[in-house]
Amino acid sequence: MSKLFSPIQVGPYSLAHRVAMAPLTRMRAEAGDIPGALMAAYYAQRASAGGLIVAEATVVSRTGRGYLGAPGIYADAQIAGWKLVTDAVHAKGGRIFLQLWHVGRQSHSDLQPDGAAPVAPSVVPYEGVAFTANGWVPVTPARALSLAEIANILEDFRRGAERALAAGFDGVEIHGGNGYLPDQFLQDGTNRRSDAYGGPVENRARFLLEATAAAVSVWGADRVAVRIAPSGDWAGMSDGNPEATFGYVAEQLNAFGLAYLHVIEPRIRGAELIAEKDQAPVAAQQLRKIFKGRIIAAGGFTPESAEAIVAAGDADLVAFGRDFIANPDLPERIRHQLPFNPYDRASFYGGDARGYLDYPFHSAELAAA
Ligand code: FNR
């Protein structure tokens, strides 16, 4: 008897199974960072009755852009584009949360208002890349945010949450992982501030918690989620005491009563495995002891390890990333132990329908479902 395919309540939603689609940046938005028919078709393919999709990271501020072609929710004009997506998913009986995003230092001045420097908690040397009209290019050195600018970005999270509600989403997930802005505040390797947003973990966690509170003020807590990457070192991240830092976050998040906490296992660096796929779950297992709500685990799961972590009770759902790119009918393939299509890494980021809409369903019945 599969636990992965048993129903579960997430916030106000009764889900039919526990295989979620992880948020996946695909950089196929139209001009103005607006989703179009291409994106709606992609999400419709991956929607299933009673399944949960976390839509790709979506920027809440003009300063939050770091990947040309990634969608936004920073302007009212973006709402109608997202409505195409949410309507398409709902037509198939699926649920969809929007991931709210600000890249912070992972950007380039070409993507910034007035060609300004990207923003970050602190000025710390960083050698990552951003995607601009010139392709993948080294980031432009960031400048440190003032307290007034921090307040403005938190307000952008609130307004982004408001637009997501207007666009028909079922909830929002704050992107607190993978070295983006909230993570840059949280981990001490990127936060050298000495004001209320830096220093002890209580201060470093403030931005993430305030962004969460902003979303909760719009949606109520049970339709808001947070994604974190404990011990994640992708994008030049580091922390002196990850156990204490992420333990504190999980504990503080308990006070909200969120829809779920989404945990990226540390064996994943961005989108790359750094250890064997069958490595035991680490982060979710530890945070399970602290966080009182639902937990979605993600990162390098197979059907077997997904079943195992849910059966062991260390996570309630499992999100799949790369396999969901290549298998629009992934939950059905897992349920029936069908083989997976392999993914094509070259078409992950940007481009057209190729590598986006053309991955085959296992059978015609599933394609028509
Ligand atoms: C990602 N990942 C990711 N994570 C996130 O929180 N927001 C995002 O927008 C993206 N974008 C993204 C794009 C692509 C092309 C990949 C491959 C990955 C990370 C993703 O959600 C997931 O955590 C990792 O892919 C690990 O899970 P899998 O792929 O091993 O199941």
Short mmCIF file of C-alpha atoms and ligand atoms in Angstrom, two decimals:
data_model
loop_
_atom_site.label_atom_id
_atom_site.label_comp_id
_atom_site.label_asym_id
_atom_site.label_seq_id
_atom_site.Cartn_x
_atom_site.Cartn_y
_atom_site.Cartn_z
CA MET A 1 0.00 0.00 0.00
CA SER A 2 1.64 3.21 -1.20
CA LYS A 3 1.77 6.10 1.26
CA LEU A 4 2.91 8.38 -1.58
CA PHE A 5 -0.43 7.80 -3.27
CA SER A 6 -2.57 8.31 -0.22
CA PRO A 7 -4.49 11.58 0.15
CA ILE A 8 -3.26 14.44 2.29
CA GLN A 9 -4.61 17.75 3.55
CA VAL A 10 -2.39 20.77 2.84
CA GLY A 11 -3.83 23.97 4.27
CA PRO A 12 -7.45 24.07 3.06
CA TYR A 13 -6.75 21.67 0.18
CA SER A 14 -7.40 17.94 0.01
CA LEU A 15 -4.72 16.53 -2.27
CA ALA A 16 -5.14 13.13 -3.89
CA HIS A 17 -1.46 12.16 -3.63
CA ARG A 18 1.90 13.38 -2.36
CA VAL A 19 3.95 13.80 -5.55
CA ALA A 20 4.40 17.54 -6.05
CA MET A 21 6.00 19.43 -8.89
CA ALA A 22 9.01 21.43 -7.65
CA PRO A 23 9.40 25.07 -8.69
CA LEU A 24 11.42 25.14 -11.93
CA THR A 25 12.72 28.26 -13.64
CA ARG A 26 12.28 27.71 -17.39
CA MET A 27 12.64 31.27 -18.69
CA ARG A 28 9.87 31.20 -21.26
CA ALA A 29 7.87 34.27 -20.23
CA GLU A 30 6.92 36.83 -22.86
CA ALA A 31 8.00 40.48 -23.03
CA GLY A 32 7.32 42.31 -19.79
CA ASP A 33 8.03 39.09 -17.84
CA ILE A 34 4.43 38.04 -18.58
CA PRO A 35 3.36 34.37 -18.86
CA GLY A 36 1.72 33.45 -22.15
CA ALA A 37 0.07 30.51 -23.89
CA LEU A 38 3.34 28.53 -23.94
CA MET A 39 3.61 28.56 -20.16
CA ALA A 40 -0.09 27.81 -19.71
CA ALA A 41 0.25 24.74 -21.95
CA TYR A 42 3.31 23.52 -20.02
CA TYR A 43 1.59 23.75 -16.63
CA ALA A 44 -1.61 22.24 -18.02
CA GLN A 45 0.38 19.20 -19.20
CA ARG A 46 1.80 18.74 -15.70
CA ALA A 47 -1.44 19.30 -13.78
CA SER A 48 -3.42 16.37 -12.46
CA ALA A 49 -6.53 16.04 -10.37
CA GLY A 50 -5.63 16.55 -6.75
CA GLY A 51 -1.94 17.18 -7.48
CA LEU A 52 0.14 20.14 -6.26
CA ILE A 53 2.34 22.26 -8.52
CA VAL A 54 4.68 24.92 -7.19
CA ALA A 55 5.06 27.32 -10.10
CA GLU A 56 8.51 28.61 -10.96
CA ALA A 57 10.28 31.35 -9.05
CA THR A 58 8.62 34.66 -9.92
CA VAL A 59 10.11 38.05 -9.11
CA VAL A 60 8.27 40.45 -6.82
CA SER A 61 10.47 43.52 -7.44
CA ARG A 62 12.11 45.05 -10.48
CA THR A 63 15.38 44.78 -8.53
CA GLY A 64 14.69 41.07 -8.02
CA ARG A 65 15.35 40.06 -11.64
CA GLY A 66 18.38 37.90 -12.41
CA TYR A 67 17.25 35.67 -15.27
CA LEU A 68 15.92 37.23 -18.44
CA GLY A 69 12.77 35.36 -19.46
CA ALA A 70 11.76 34.45 -15.90
CA PRO A 71 8.24 35.68 -15.11
CA GLY A 72 7.27 38.48 -12.76
CA ILE A 73 4.45 39.38 -10.38
CA TYR A 74 5.73 42.92 -9.76
CA ALA A 75 3.25 44.62 -12.14
CA ASP A 76 -0.51 44.45 -12.56
CA ALA A 77 -0.01 43.65 -16.27
CA GLN A 78 1.39 40.25 -15.24
CA ILE A 79 -1.82 39.13 -13.52
CA ALA A 80 -3.73 38.26 -16.71
CA GLY A 81 -0.83 36.14 -17.98
CA TRP A 82 -0.76 34.14 -14.77
CA LYS A 83 -4.54 33.72 -14.95
CA LEU A 84 -4.02 31.69 -18.14
CA VAL A 85 -1.80 29.35 -16.11
CA THR A 86 -3.99 29.01 -13.03
CA ASP A 87 -7.14 28.49 -15.13
CA ALA A 88 -5.41 25.76 -17.14
CA VAL A 89 -4.27 23.95 -13.98
CA HIS A 90 -7.65 24.28 -12.27
CA ALA A 91 -9.41 22.96 -15.37
CA LYS A 92 -7.60 19.68 -14.74
CA GLY A 93 -8.42 19.68 -11.04
CA GLY A 94 -4.89 20.59 -9.92
CA ARG A 95 -3.66 23.04 -7.30
CA ILE A 96 -0.93 25.60 -7.94
CA PHE A 97 1.11 27.80 -5.61
CA LEU A 98 3.30 30.64 -6.89
CA GLN A 99 6.89 30.90 -5.69
CA LEU A 100 7.73 34.51 -4.75
CA TRP A 101 11.31 35.47 -5.53
CA HIS A 102 13.99 38.13 -5.29
CA VAL A 103 17.44 37.15 -6.52
CA GLY A 104 19.39 39.78 -4.56
CA ARG A 105 23.04 39.62 -5.58
CA GLN A 106 22.50 36.96 -8.28
CA SER A 107 21.91 39.61 -10.93
CA HIS A 108 23.48 41.92 -13.46
CA SER A 109 23.10 45.67 -13.88
CA ASP A 110 21.58 45.07 -17.35
CA LEU A 111 18.55 43.56 -15.59
CA GLN A 112 18.26 46.32 -12.99
CA PRO A 113 16.22 49.54 -13.09
CA ASP A 114 18.40 52.29 -14.59
CA GLY A 115 21.30 49.86 -14.96
CA ALA A 116 22.05 50.14 -11.25
CA ALA A 117 24.05 47.64 -9.20
CA PRO A 118 22.13 44.57 -7.91
CA VAL A 119 21.12 44.69 -4.26
CA ALA A 120 22.16 42.45 -1.35
CA PRO A 121 22.24 42.48 2.45
CA SER A 122 25.98 43.20 2.35
CA VAL A 123 28.81 43.67 -0.10
CA VAL A 124 30.51 40.27 -0.23
CA PRO A 125 32.58 39.15 -3.24
CA TYR A 126 30.62 36.68 -5.37
CA GLU A 127 31.45 35.03 -8.66
CA GLY A 128 28.08 33.72 -9.90
CA VAL A 129 26.27 34.32 -13.15
CA ALA A 130 23.06 35.98 -14.31
CA PHE A 131 21.19 35.52 -17.58
CA THR A 132 20.91 38.69 -19.69
CA ALA A 133 20.34 39.52 -23.36
CA ASN A 134 24.02 38.54 -23.76
CA GLY A 135 23.46 35.08 -22.28
CA TRP A 136 25.02 33.82 -19.04
CA VAL A 137 27.34 36.55 -17.80
CA PRO A 138 29.23 37.16 -14.54
CA VAL A 139 27.11 39.03 -12.01
CA THR A 140 27.69 42.74 -11.39
CA PRO A 141 29.01 43.42 -7.86
CA ALA A 142 26.10 44.16 -5.53
CA ARG A 143 25.54 47.07 -3.16
CA ALA A 144 24.12 46.84 0.37
CA LEU A 145 20.43 47.63 0.89
CA SER A 146 19.41 50.51 3.17
CA LEU A 147 16.75 49.90 5.81
CA ALA A 148 14.25 51.91 3.75
CA GLU A 149 14.94 49.76 0.69
CA ILE A 150 14.47 46.59 2.75
CA ALA A 151 11.06 47.85 3.82
CA ASN A 152 10.20 48.53 0.17
CA ILE A 153 11.16 45.00 -0.92
CA LEU A 154 9.09 43.50 1.90
CA GLU A 155 6.19 45.59 0.63
CA ASP A 156 6.89 44.14 -2.84
CA PHE A 157 6.50 40.65 -1.37
CA ARG A 158 3.14 41.70 0.06
CA ARG A 159 1.97 43.22 -3.22
CA GLY A 160 3.26 40.22 -5.17
CA ALA A 161 1.19 38.02 -2.85
CA GLU A 162 -1.81 40.24 -3.55
CA ARG A 163 -1.36 39.94 -7.31
CA ALA A 164 -0.94 36.17 -6.99
CA LEU A 165 -4.29 36.07 -5.24
CA ALA A 166 -5.85 38.15 -8.03
CA ALA A 167 -4.29 35.78 -10.58
CA GLY A 168 -6.14 32.79 -9.14
CA PHE A 169 -3.33 30.88 -7.43
CA ASP A 170 -4.13 28.55 -4.54
CA GLY A 171 -1.31 29.88 -2.40
CA VAL A 172 2.20 31.32 -2.39
CA GLU A 173 5.60 29.95 -1.42
CA ILE A 174 8.38 32.32 -0.32
CA HIS A 175 11.66 31.32 -1.99
CA GLY A 176 13.97 31.28 1.01
CA GLY A 177 16.59 28.97 -0.50
CA ASN A 178 19.28 28.61 -3.14
CA GLY A 179 21.23 31.74 -2.27
CA TYR A 180 18.60 34.28 -3.26
CA LEU A 181 17.78 37.39 -1.23
CA PRO A 182 16.08 35.92 1.87
CA ASP A 183 18.79 33.22 2.04
CA GLN A 184 21.49 35.91 1.65
CA PHE A 185 20.08 37.58 4.76
CA LEU A 186 19.73 34.30 6.62
CA GLN A 187 23.15 32.69 6.23
CA ASP A 188 26.06 34.50 7.85
CA GLY A 189 28.48 34.07 4.93
CA THR A 190 26.52 36.69 2.97
CA ASN A 191 25.23 38.88 5.80
CA ARG A 192 27.70 41.29 7.43
CA ARG A 193 25.11 43.78 8.60
CA SER A 194 25.17 45.22 12.11
CA ASP A 195 21.60 46.55 12.16
CA ALA A 196 18.30 44.76 12.90
CA TYR A 197 18.79 42.50 9.82
CA GLY A 198 22.29 41.23 10.63
CA GLY A 199 24.35 39.62 13.38
CA PRO A 200 22.57 37.02 15.55
CA VAL A 201 20.26 34.52 13.88
CA GLU A 202 17.22 36.36 15.27
CA ASN A 203 18.24 39.30 13.07
CA ARG A 204 19.40 37.33 10.03
CA ALA A 205 16.09 35.43 9.91
CA ARG A 206 14.10 38.66 10.17
CA PHE A 207 13.83 39.28 6.43
CA LEU A 208 12.51 35.80 5.65
CA LEU A 209 10.06 35.92 8.55
CA GLU A 210 8.83 39.39 7.60
CA ALA A 211 8.40 38.36 3.95
CA THR A 212 6.40 35.38 5.20
CA ALA A 213 4.30 37.61 7.45
CA ALA A 214 3.65 39.93 4.49
CA ALA A 215 2.29 37.04 2.43
CA VAL A 216 0.28 35.77 5.41
CA SER A 217 -1.32 39.23 5.78
CA VAL A 218 -2.79 38.73 2.29
CA TRP A 219 -3.56 35.01 2.19
CA GLY A 220 -3.89 33.82 5.77
CA ALA A 221 -1.23 31.43 7.00
CA ASP A 222 -2.68 28.17 5.72
CA ARG A 223 -2.16 29.15 2.08
CA VAL A 224 1.41 30.40 2.54
CA ALA A 225 4.53 28.23 2.44
CA VAL A 226 8.28 28.72 2.73
CA ARG A 227 11.07 26.96 0.83
CA ILE A 228 14.52 26.68 2.41
CA ALA A 229 17.81 25.00 1.53
CA PRO A 230 19.43 24.09 4.85
CA SER A 231 23.21 23.72 4.48
CA GLY A 232 22.87 24.53 0.80
CA ASP A 233 26.14 25.91 -0.50
CA TRP A 234 25.04 26.61 -4.06
CA ALA A 235 25.55 30.22 -5.20
CA GLY A 236 28.45 30.71 -2.83
CA MET A 237 26.37 30.29 0.31
CA SER A 238 27.76 29.35 3.72
CA ASP A 239 26.76 29.51 7.35
CA GLY A 240 28.80 29.05 10.51
CA ASN A 241 26.10 26.96 12.21
CA PRO A 242 23.46 25.68 9.78
CA GLU A 243 21.82 23.49 12.39
CA ALA A 244 21.17 26.46 14.67
CA THR A 245 20.22 28.80 11.81
CA PHE A 246 17.72 26.53 10.11
CA GLY A 247 16.46 25.09 13.39
CA TYR A 248 15.64 28.63 14.48
CA VAL A 249 13.81 29.33 11.22
CA ALA A 250 11.73 26.15 11.45
CA GLU A 251 10.85 26.95 15.05
CA GLN A 252 9.83 30.53 14.28
CA LEU A 253 7.74 29.43 11.31
CA ASN A 254 5.69 27.24 13.65
CA ALA A 255 4.01 30.36 15.00
CA PHE A 256 2.29 31.03 11.64
CA GLY A 257 0.53 27.71 10.96
CA LEU A 258 1.72 27.60 7.34
CA ALA A 259 0.47 25.34 4.54
CA TYR A 260 3.87 23.61 4.48
CA LEU A 261 7.62 23.97 4.82
CA HIS A 262 9.48 22.98 1.64
CA VAL A 263 12.92 21.59 2.37
CA ILE A 264 15.63 21.07 -0.22
CA GLU A 265 17.89 18.26 0.92
CA PRO A 266 21.54 19.34 1.24
CA ARG A 267 22.69 16.63 -1.17
CA ILE A 268 21.40 18.90 -3.94
CA ARG A 269 23.47 21.92 -5.05
CA GLY A 270 21.03 24.08 -7.02
CA ALA A 271 19.99 21.42 -9.50
CA GLU A 272 22.97 19.08 -9.24
CA LEU A 273 23.37 16.05 -7.04
CA ILE A 274 26.51 16.18 -4.91
CA ALA A 275 26.11 12.72 -3.45
CA GLU A 276 24.54 9.43 -4.31
CA LYS A 277 20.84 9.59 -5.13
CA ASP A 278 19.99 7.12 -2.40
CA GLN A 279 21.68 9.07 0.38
CA ALA A 280 19.47 9.13 3.46
CA PRO A 281 17.28 12.20 3.89
CA VAL A 282 19.04 14.73 6.05
CA ALA A 283 17.42 18.09 6.34
CA ALA A 284 13.76 17.07 6.35
CA GLN A 285 14.46 14.36 8.90
CA GLN A 286 16.03 16.88 11.30
CA LEU A 287 13.54 19.67 10.73
CA ARG A 288 10.67 17.22 11.21
CA LYS A 289 11.53 17.22 14.89
CA ILE A 290 11.10 20.99 15.05
CA PHE A 291 8.52 22.02 12.47
CA LYS A 292 4.94 21.17 13.40
CA GLY A 293 3.24 21.47 10.00
CA ARG A 294 3.41 19.68 6.67
CA ILE A 295 6.85 19.15 5.14
CA ILE A 296 7.62 18.76 1.44
CA ALA A 297 11.06 17.28 0.82
CA ALA A 298 12.86 17.82 -2.49
CA GLY A 299 16.15 17.03 -4.11
CA GLY A 300 17.36 13.89 -5.83
CA PHE A 301 14.39 11.69 -4.98
CA THR A 302 13.55 8.49 -6.85
CA PRO A 303 10.14 6.82 -6.64
CA GLU A 304 11.64 4.44 -4.07
CA SER A 305 13.28 7.07 -1.85
CA ALA A 306 10.17 9.25 -2.09
CA GLU A 307 7.99 6.41 -0.87
CA ALA A 308 10.54 5.68 1.85
CA ILE A 309 10.73 9.19 3.30
CA VAL A 310 6.94 9.53 3.35
CA ALA A 311 6.50 6.06 4.83
CA ALA A 312 9.12 6.84 7.50
CA GLY A 313 7.17 9.99 8.36
CA ASP A 314 10.10 12.37 7.73
CA ALA A 315 8.15 14.23 5.04
CA ASP A 316 4.49 14.46 4.03
CA LEU A 317 5.03 15.08 0.32
CA VAL A 318 7.96 14.86 -2.09
CA ALA A 319 8.61 17.37 -4.87
CA PHE A 320 10.30 16.29 -8.09
CA GLY A 321 12.16 18.75 -10.30
CA ARG A 322 14.10 17.47 -13.29
CA ASP A 323 11.98 14.35 -13.72
CA PHE A 324 8.85 16.52 -13.84
CA ILE A 325 10.41 18.57 -16.64
CA ALA A 326 10.81 15.44 -18.76
CA ASN A 327 7.64 13.61 -17.67
CA PRO A 328 4.44 15.65 -17.80
CA ASP A 329 2.59 12.62 -16.40
CA LEU A 330 5.13 11.96 -13.65
CA PRO A 331 2.69 11.07 -10.82
CA GLU A 332 1.01 8.45 -13.05
CA ARG A 333 4.38 7.04 -14.09
CA ILE A 334 5.41 6.70 -10.46
CA ARG A 335 2.07 5.22 -9.45
CA HIS A 336 2.22 2.56 -12.18
CA GLN A 337 6.01 2.04 -12.07
CA LEU A 338 6.40 3.14 -15.67
CA PRO A 339 9.80 4.17 -17.08
CA PHE A 340 10.77 7.88 -17.15
CA ASN A 341 11.71 9.97 -20.18
CA PRO A 342 15.28 11.28 -19.75
CA TYR A 343 15.62 15.07 -19.42
CA ASP A 344 17.50 17.31 -21.82
CA ARG A 345 19.56 19.76 -19.79
CA ALA A 346 20.32 21.99 -22.79
CA SER A 347 16.69 23.11 -23.02
CA PHE A 348 16.11 23.70 -19.29
CA TYR A 349 16.58 27.46 -19.46
CA GLY A 350 14.95 29.58 -22.15
CA GLY A 351 14.04 28.86 -25.72
CA ASP A 352 10.75 27.75 -27.20
CA ALA A 353 8.40 24.76 -27.06
CA ARG A 354 11.27 22.36 -27.69
CA GLY A 355 12.32 20.65 -24.48
CA TYR A 356 9.28 22.30 -22.90
CA LEU A 357 6.05 21.00 -24.42
CA ASP A 358 7.33 18.04 -26.45
CA TYR A 359 8.17 15.46 -23.77
CA PRO A 360 5.80 12.56 -24.50
CA PHE A 361 3.15 11.24 -22.15
CA HIS A 362 3.41 7.52 -21.52
CA SER A 363 0.13 6.85 -23.18
CA ALA A 364 -2.49 8.66 -25.20
CA GLU A 365 -5.04 8.21 -22.42
CA LEU A 366 -2.82 10.16 -20.02
CA ALA A 367 -2.20 12.88 -22.60
CA ALA A 368 -5.94 13.31 -23.05
CA ALA A 369 -6.76 13.16 -19.33
C1 FNR B 1 15.46 24.39 -10.31
N1 FNR B 1 15.24 24.57 -8.93
C2 FNR B 1 14.51 25.65 -8.49
N2 FNR B 1 14.24 25.80 -7.15
C3 FNR B 1 13.44 26.80 -6.72
O1 FNR B 1 13.17 26.87 -5.52
N3 FNR B 1 12.92 27.70 -7.61
C4 FNR B 1 13.18 27.64 -8.94
O2 FNR B 1 12.65 28.45 -9.73
C5 FNR B 1 14.03 26.61 -9.40
N4 FNR B 1 14.38 26.51 -10.72
C6 FNR B 1 15.02 25.39 -11.20
C7 FNR B 1 15.20 25.22 -12.57
C8 FNR B 1 15.76 24.07 -13.08
C9 FNR B 1 15.88 23.89 -14.56
C10 FNR B 1 16.17 23.05 -12.18
C11 FNR B 1 16.73 21.76 -12.71
C12 FNR B 1 16.04 23.23 -10.83
C13 FNR B 1 15.54 23.48 -8.00
C14 FNR B 1 14.42 22.44 -8.03
O3 FNR B 1 13.20 22.96 -7.51
C15 FNR B 1 14.78 21.18 -7.20
O4 FNR B 1 14.99 21.55 -5.86
C16 FNR B 1 16.04 20.52 -7.76
O5 FNR B 1 15.93 20.32 -9.15
C17 FNR B 1 16.27 19.16 -7.11
O6 FNR B 1 15.19 18.29 -7.33
P1 FNR B 1 15.31 17.09 -8.42
O7 FNR B 1 15.50 17.72 -9.76
O8 FNR B 1 16.51 16.27 -8.01
O9 FNR B 1 14.02 16.34 -8.28
#
